[in-house]
């Protein structure tokens, strides 16, 4: 038996998007390219399941948060937000080329997680600790032995919420500098392309935006999801 990740993405206030048809076509094209980029990690191409809700089925669960962040970043370039529910678990069906032909606990977890993420807009939500977070993860870690799991779902969600809060507070200028650094990779390359910037300005914007903390948290989430796989395999082996 294998462990999978299912990501359900729902666009916030999708019916209020200006030139909605144009945006939808652009977004479909982007997701098709993303499906190609992550083909080795995906069970099936990213699928539109309902309205503006998209579903991603992943066989390498470590990439779950990274794939969500790619989509989040693309949508933010249009000033659009999204809700995200991540489920981790097993399937009751075989793998298929259409996500709608698959079922199992992992899909249930993803649907429940999306509902929790969407409910966070209500002031009485107590599951997610910050109003700035629109993503939630739920999986089978409660079934793991306590001495090995350390409540992985809770730990991962806390780190995700920390990251989402930090990213929510990034200013436009900080984001522009982050984009430059991600694309070019070094301070000197940034200064060559944008002479009006200084090394001190770049360094200050990266630090005050919590860029390094966000990157560290992304790596930590990746590693914790890898621990998820190890715990699952140990349970399967009866260790």
mmCIF file of C-alpha atoms in Angstrom:
data_model
loop_
_atom_site.group_PDB
_atom_site.id
_atom_site.type_symbol
_atom_site.label_atom_id
_atom_site.label_comp_id
_atom_site.label_asym_id
_atom_site.label_seq_id
_atom_site.Cartn_x
_atom_site.Cartn_y
_atom_site.Cartn_z
ATOM 1 C CA UNK A 1 0.000 0.000 0.000
ATOM 2 C CA UNK A 2 1.269 3.468 -0.928
ATOM 3 C CA UNK A 3 0.828 6.888 0.652
ATOM 4 C CA UNK A 4 -0.332 9.853 -1.431
ATOM 5 C CA UNK A 5 -1.042 13.547 -1.110
ATOM 6 C CA UNK A 6 -4.128 15.216 -2.558
ATOM 7 C CA UNK A 7 -4.275 19.004 -2.848
ATOM 8 C CA UNK A 8 -7.595 20.766 -3.385
ATOM 9 C CA UNK A 9 -7.308 24.405 -4.485
ATOM 10 C CA UNK A 10 -10.273 26.793 -4.523
ATOM 11 C CA UNK A 11 -9.938 30.388 -5.734
ATOM 12 C CA UNK A 12 -11.222 33.076 -3.359
ATOM 13 C CA UNK A 13 -14.136 35.130 -4.768
ATOM 14 C CA UNK A 14 -13.546 33.662 -8.220
ATOM 15 C CA UNK A 15 -16.773 35.086 -9.648
ATOM 16 C CA UNK A 16 -15.587 38.618 -8.881
ATOM 17 C CA UNK A 17 -12.394 38.303 -10.941
ATOM 18 C CA UNK A 18 -12.191 40.881 -13.730
ATOM 19 C CA UNK A 19 -12.058 39.313 -17.216
ATOM 20 C CA UNK A 20 -12.726 35.959 -15.577
ATOM 21 C CA UNK A 21 -12.779 33.952 -18.813
ATOM 22 C CA UNK A 22 -9.394 35.321 -19.876
ATOM 23 C CA UNK A 23 -7.907 34.578 -16.468
ATOM 24 C CA UNK A 24 -9.343 31.045 -16.420
ATOM 25 C CA UNK A 25 -7.736 30.245 -19.762
ATOM 26 C CA UNK A 26 -4.386 31.617 -18.569
ATOM 27 C CA UNK A 27 -4.648 29.646 -15.324
ATOM 28 C CA UNK A 28 -5.510 26.433 -17.174
ATOM 29 C CA UNK A 29 -2.448 26.926 -19.369
ATOM 30 C CA UNK A 30 -0.276 27.546 -16.293
ATOM 31 C CA UNK A 31 -1.547 24.395 -14.568
ATOM 32 C CA UNK A 32 -0.935 22.368 -17.732
ATOM 33 C CA UNK A 33 2.684 23.571 -17.710
ATOM 34 C CA UNK A 34 2.928 22.824 -13.981
ATOM 35 C CA UNK A 35 1.622 19.305 -14.622
ATOM 36 C CA UNK A 36 4.403 18.842 -17.154
ATOM 37 C CA UNK A 37 7.044 20.282 -14.797
ATOM 38 C CA UNK A 38 6.001 17.989 -11.944
ATOM 39 C CA UNK A 39 5.029 14.985 -14.094
ATOM 40 C CA UNK A 40 7.381 12.641 -12.235
ATOM 41 C CA UNK A 41 5.674 13.518 -8.917
ATOM 42 C CA UNK A 42 2.036 13.511 -10.069
ATOM 43 C CA UNK A 43 -0.292 10.529 -10.367
ATOM 44 C CA UNK A 44 -2.390 12.388 -12.963
ATOM 45 C CA UNK A 45 -2.479 15.830 -14.589
ATOM 46 C CA UNK A 46 -3.948 18.623 -12.445
ATOM 47 C CA UNK A 47 -7.727 18.432 -12.843
ATOM 48 C CA UNK A 48 -10.606 20.898 -12.646
ATOM 49 C CA UNK A 49 -13.156 19.097 -10.462
ATOM 50 C CA UNK A 50 -15.856 21.624 -9.571
ATOM 51 C CA UNK A 51 -16.380 25.273 -10.507
ATOM 52 C CA UNK A 52 -13.016 26.893 -9.809
ATOM 53 C CA UNK A 53 -11.753 24.021 -7.660
ATOM 54 C CA UNK A 54 -8.644 22.164 -8.793
ATOM 55 C CA UNK A 55 -7.306 18.820 -7.613
ATOM 56 C CA UNK A 56 -3.729 17.552 -7.582
ATOM 57 C CA UNK A 57 -2.789 13.957 -6.713
ATOM 58 C CA UNK A 58 0.864 13.492 -5.756
ATOM 59 C CA UNK A 59 2.849 10.307 -5.241
ATOM 60 C CA UNK A 60 5.823 12.139 -3.715
ATOM 61 C CA UNK A 61 4.127 13.793 -0.750
ATOM 62 C CA UNK A 62 7.265 15.776 0.111
ATOM 63 C CA UNK A 63 6.466 18.149 -2.759
ATOM 64 C CA UNK A 64 2.949 18.962 -1.501
ATOM 65 C CA UNK A 65 3.658 22.357 0.039
ATOM 66 C CA UNK A 66 6.087 23.365 -2.716
ATOM 67 C CA UNK A 67 3.476 22.744 -5.413
ATOM 68 C CA UNK A 68 0.889 24.730 -3.469
ATOM 69 C CA UNK A 69 3.376 27.618 -3.127
ATOM 70 C CA UNK A 70 3.965 27.636 -6.892
ATOM 71 C CA UNK A 71 0.227 28.039 -7.486
ATOM 72 C CA UNK A 72 -0.109 30.601 -4.691
ATOM 73 C CA UNK A 73 2.686 32.706 -6.172
ATOM 74 C CA UNK A 74 1.151 32.591 -9.655
ATOM 75 C CA UNK A 75 -2.252 33.669 -8.355
ATOM 76 C CA UNK A 76 -0.737 36.454 -6.243
ATOM 77 C CA UNK A 77 0.707 37.970 -9.432
ATOM 78 C CA UNK A 78 -2.955 38.634 -10.360
ATOM 79 C CA UNK A 79 -3.802 39.771 -6.796
ATOM 80 C CA UNK A 80 -5.857 36.603 -6.397
ATOM 81 C CA UNK A 81 -5.901 34.408 -3.295
ATOM 82 C CA UNK A 82 -6.767 30.750 -2.911
ATOM 83 C CA UNK A 83 -7.835 28.268 -0.268
ATOM 84 C CA UNK A 84 -5.900 25.023 -0.085
ATOM 85 C CA UNK A 85 -6.659 21.711 1.585
ATOM 86 C CA UNK A 86 -3.920 19.073 1.695
ATOM 87 C CA UNK A 87 -4.739 15.459 2.524
ATOM 88 C CA UNK A 88 -2.229 12.685 3.160
ATOM 89 C CA UNK A 89 -3.241 9.043 3.178
ATOM 90 C CA UNK A 90 -4.048 6.004 1.088
ATOM 91 C CA UNK A 91 -6.324 5.277 -1.863
ATOM 92 C CA UNK A 92 -9.086 2.685 -2.055
ATOM 93 C CA UNK A 93 -8.859 2.599 -5.861
ATOM 94 C CA UNK A 94 -6.099 2.136 -8.384
ATOM 95 C CA UNK A 95 -4.181 5.060 -9.812
ATOM 96 C CA UNK A 96 -5.898 6.645 -12.828
ATOM 97 C CA UNK A 97 -5.140 9.322 -15.417
ATOM 98 C CA UNK A 98 -8.193 11.296 -14.235
ATOM 99 C CA UNK A 99 -8.215 12.341 -10.570
ATOM 100 C CA UNK A 100 -12.025 12.033 -10.518
ATOM 101 C CA UNK A 101 -11.703 8.275 -11.034
ATOM 102 C CA UNK A 102 -9.757 7.820 -7.783
ATOM 103 C CA UNK A 103 -11.037 7.668 -4.210
ATOM 104 C CA UNK A 104 -10.005 6.840 -0.660
ATOM 105 C CA UNK A 105 -9.120 8.381 2.682
ATOM 106 C CA UNK A 106 -6.580 10.780 1.161
ATOM 107 C CA UNK A 107 -9.362 12.440 -0.855
ATOM 108 C CA UNK A 108 -11.574 12.671 2.234
ATOM 109 C CA UNK A 109 -8.752 14.329 4.181
ATOM 110 C CA UNK A 110 -8.192 16.834 1.351
ATOM 111 C CA UNK A 111 -11.878 17.785 1.207
ATOM 112 C CA UNK A 112 -12.040 18.170 4.990
ATOM 113 C CA UNK A 113 -8.834 20.239 4.987
ATOM 114 C CA UNK A 114 -10.210 22.574 2.318
ATOM 115 C CA UNK A 115 -13.385 23.064 4.368
ATOM 116 C CA UNK A 116 -11.265 23.928 7.427
ATOM 117 C CA UNK A 117 -9.171 26.392 5.402
ATOM 118 C CA UNK A 118 -12.290 28.093 4.022
ATOM 119 C CA UNK A 119 -13.893 28.251 7.476
ATOM 120 C CA UNK A 120 -10.903 30.236 8.745
ATOM 121 C CA UNK A 121 -12.471 33.402 7.326
ATOM 122 C CA UNK A 122 -14.950 33.138 10.201
ATOM 123 C CA UNK A 123 -13.857 34.820 13.424
ATOM 124 C CA UNK A 124 -14.867 31.801 15.502
ATOM 125 C CA UNK A 125 -12.528 29.343 13.754
ATOM 126 C CA UNK A 126 -10.251 27.770 16.359
ATOM 127 C CA UNK A 127 -8.417 25.188 14.249
ATOM 128 C CA UNK A 128 -6.124 27.605 12.397
ATOM 129 C CA UNK A 129 -4.381 30.055 14.709
ATOM 130 C CA UNK A 130 -4.010 33.010 12.313
ATOM 131 C CA UNK A 131 -6.460 34.750 9.988
ATOM 132 C CA UNK A 132 -3.669 35.092 7.415
ATOM 133 C CA UNK A 133 -3.574 31.355 6.663
ATOM 134 C CA UNK A 134 -5.749 29.834 3.942
ATOM 135 C CA UNK A 135 -4.130 26.383 3.833
ATOM 136 C CA UNK A 136 -4.536 23.342 6.074
ATOM 137 C CA UNK A 137 -3.073 19.831 6.088
ATOM 138 C CA UNK A 138 -4.696 16.709 7.473
ATOM 139 C CA UNK A 139 -3.519 13.115 7.263
ATOM 140 C CA UNK A 140 -3.044 9.778 8.935
ATOM 141 C CA UNK A 141 -0.341 10.719 11.436
ATOM 142 C CA UNK A 142 -2.753 10.143 14.346
ATOM 143 C CA UNK A 143 -2.582 6.440 13.473
ATOM 144 C CA UNK A 144 1.200 6.371 13.828
ATOM 145 C CA UNK A 145 2.902 5.316 17.025
ATOM 146 C CA UNK A 146 3.159 8.383 19.252
ATOM 147 C CA UNK A 147 6.860 7.928 19.912
ATOM 148 C CA UNK A 148 7.602 8.176 16.184
ATOM 149 C CA UNK A 149 4.983 10.604 14.864
ATOM 150 C CA UNK A 150 5.224 13.486 17.381
ATOM 151 C CA UNK A 151 1.831 14.578 15.974
ATOM 152 C CA UNK A 152 3.234 15.441 12.549
ATOM 153 C CA UNK A 153 0.033 17.073 11.290
ATOM 154 C CA UNK A 154 0.048 19.587 14.148
ATOM 155 C CA UNK A 155 3.743 20.402 13.740
ATOM 156 C CA UNK A 156 3.497 20.844 9.966
ATOM 157 C CA UNK A 157 0.386 23.029 10.242
ATOM 158 C CA UNK A 158 2.051 25.288 12.796
ATOM 159 C CA UNK A 159 5.030 25.818 10.497
ATOM 160 C CA UNK A 160 2.727 26.422 7.518
ATOM 161 C CA UNK A 161 0.787 29.026 9.518
ATOM 162 C CA UNK A 162 4.051 30.715 10.489
ATOM 163 C CA UNK A 163 5.048 30.856 6.830
ATOM 164 C CA UNK A 164 1.672 32.078 5.600
ATOM 165 C CA UNK A 165 1.679 34.878 8.171
ATOM 166 C CA UNK A 166 5.171 35.969 7.106
ATOM 167 C CA UNK A 167 4.310 35.859 3.388
ATOM 168 C CA UNK A 168 1.090 37.798 3.959
ATOM 169 C CA UNK A 169 3.136 40.722 5.323
ATOM 170 C CA UNK A 170 5.637 40.958 2.463
ATOM 171 C CA UNK A 171 5.512 44.379 0.791
ATOM 172 C CA UNK A 172 5.534 44.954 -2.966
ATOM 173 C CA UNK A 173 9.146 46.189 -2.951
ATOM 174 C CA UNK A 174 10.252 43.255 -0.824
ATOM 175 C CA UNK A 175 8.524 40.830 -3.194
ATOM 176 C CA UNK A 176 10.220 42.426 -6.199
ATOM 177 C CA UNK A 177 13.605 41.933 -4.521
ATOM 178 C CA UNK A 178 12.746 38.354 -3.564
ATOM 179 C CA UNK A 179 11.753 37.616 -7.169
ATOM 180 C CA UNK A 180 15.074 39.032 -8.368
ATOM 181 C CA UNK A 181 17.052 36.936 -5.896
ATOM 182 C CA UNK A 182 15.149 33.748 -6.721
ATOM 183 C CA UNK A 183 15.674 34.342 -10.453
ATOM 184 C CA UNK A 184 19.298 35.561 -10.395
ATOM 185 C CA UNK A 185 20.684 33.826 -7.314
ATOM 186 C CA UNK A 186 23.325 36.339 -6.168
ATOM 187 C CA UNK A 187 23.499 39.910 -4.912
ATOM 188 C CA UNK A 188 26.008 40.874 -7.616
ATOM 189 C CA UNK A 189 23.717 39.623 -10.380
ATOM 190 C CA UNK A 190 20.869 41.681 -8.931
ATOM 191 C CA UNK A 191 23.020 44.836 -8.797
ATOM 192 C CA UNK A 192 24.113 44.309 -12.403
ATOM 193 C CA UNK A 193 20.489 44.124 -13.525
ATOM 194 C CA UNK A 194 19.148 46.863 -11.232
ATOM 195 C CA UNK A 195 21.955 49.419 -10.620
ATOM 196 C CA UNK A 196 19.674 51.582 -8.448
ATOM 197 C CA UNK A 197 19.776 48.893 -5.765
ATOM 198 C CA UNK A 198 22.657 48.425 -3.334
ATOM 199 C CA UNK A 199 23.851 45.278 -1.610
ATOM 200 C CA UNK A 200 22.633 46.710 1.687
ATOM 201 C CA UNK A 201 19.160 47.404 0.282
ATOM 202 C CA UNK A 202 18.859 43.878 -1.112
ATOM 203 C CA UNK A 203 20.075 42.308 2.129
ATOM 204 C CA UNK A 204 17.752 44.458 4.236
ATOM 205 C CA UNK A 205 14.672 43.660 2.135
ATOM 206 C CA UNK A 206 15.374 39.934 2.217
ATOM 207 C CA UNK A 207 15.863 39.968 5.985
ATOM 208 C CA UNK A 208 12.925 42.224 6.881
ATOM 209 C CA UNK A 209 10.620 40.166 4.639
ATOM 210 C CA UNK A 210 11.635 37.030 6.591
ATOM 211 C CA UNK A 211 12.713 35.482 3.282
ATOM 212 C CA UNK A 212 15.372 33.299 4.898
ATOM 213 C CA UNK A 213 12.958 32.108 7.592
ATOM 214 C CA UNK A 214 10.352 31.267 4.950
ATOM 215 C CA UNK A 215 12.913 29.298 2.936
ATOM 216 C CA UNK A 216 14.071 27.462 6.070
ATOM 217 C CA UNK A 217 10.471 26.606 6.948
ATOM 218 C CA UNK A 218 9.858 25.269 3.432
ATOM 219 C CA UNK A 219 12.835 22.946 3.809
ATOM 220 C CA UNK A 220 11.642 21.880 7.259
ATOM 221 C CA UNK A 221 8.155 21.077 5.943
ATOM 222 C CA UNK A 222 9.726 19.039 3.127
ATOM 223 C CA UNK A 223 11.778 17.060 5.662
ATOM 224 C CA UNK A 224 8.801 16.530 7.976
ATOM 225 C CA UNK A 225 6.781 15.184 5.058
ATOM 226 C CA UNK A 226 9.668 12.816 4.372
ATOM 227 C CA UNK A 227 9.401 11.695 8.011
ATOM 228 C CA UNK A 228 5.702 11.115 7.308
ATOM 229 C CA UNK A 229 6.681 8.616 4.623
ATOM 230 C CA UNK A 230 9.120 6.831 6.943
ATOM 231 C CA UNK A 231 6.509 6.571 9.717
ATOM 232 C CA UNK A 232 3.967 5.191 7.249
ATOM 233 C CA UNK A 233 6.411 2.577 5.971
ATOM 234 C CA UNK A 234 7.268 1.537 9.532
ATOM 235 C CA UNK A 235 3.576 1.084 10.293
ATOM 236 C CA UNK A 236 3.186 -1.031 7.164
ATOM 237 C CA UNK A 237 6.152 -3.166 8.178
ATOM 238 C CA UNK A 238 4.826 -3.532 11.717
ATOM 239 C CA UNK A 239 7.867 -1.895 13.299
#
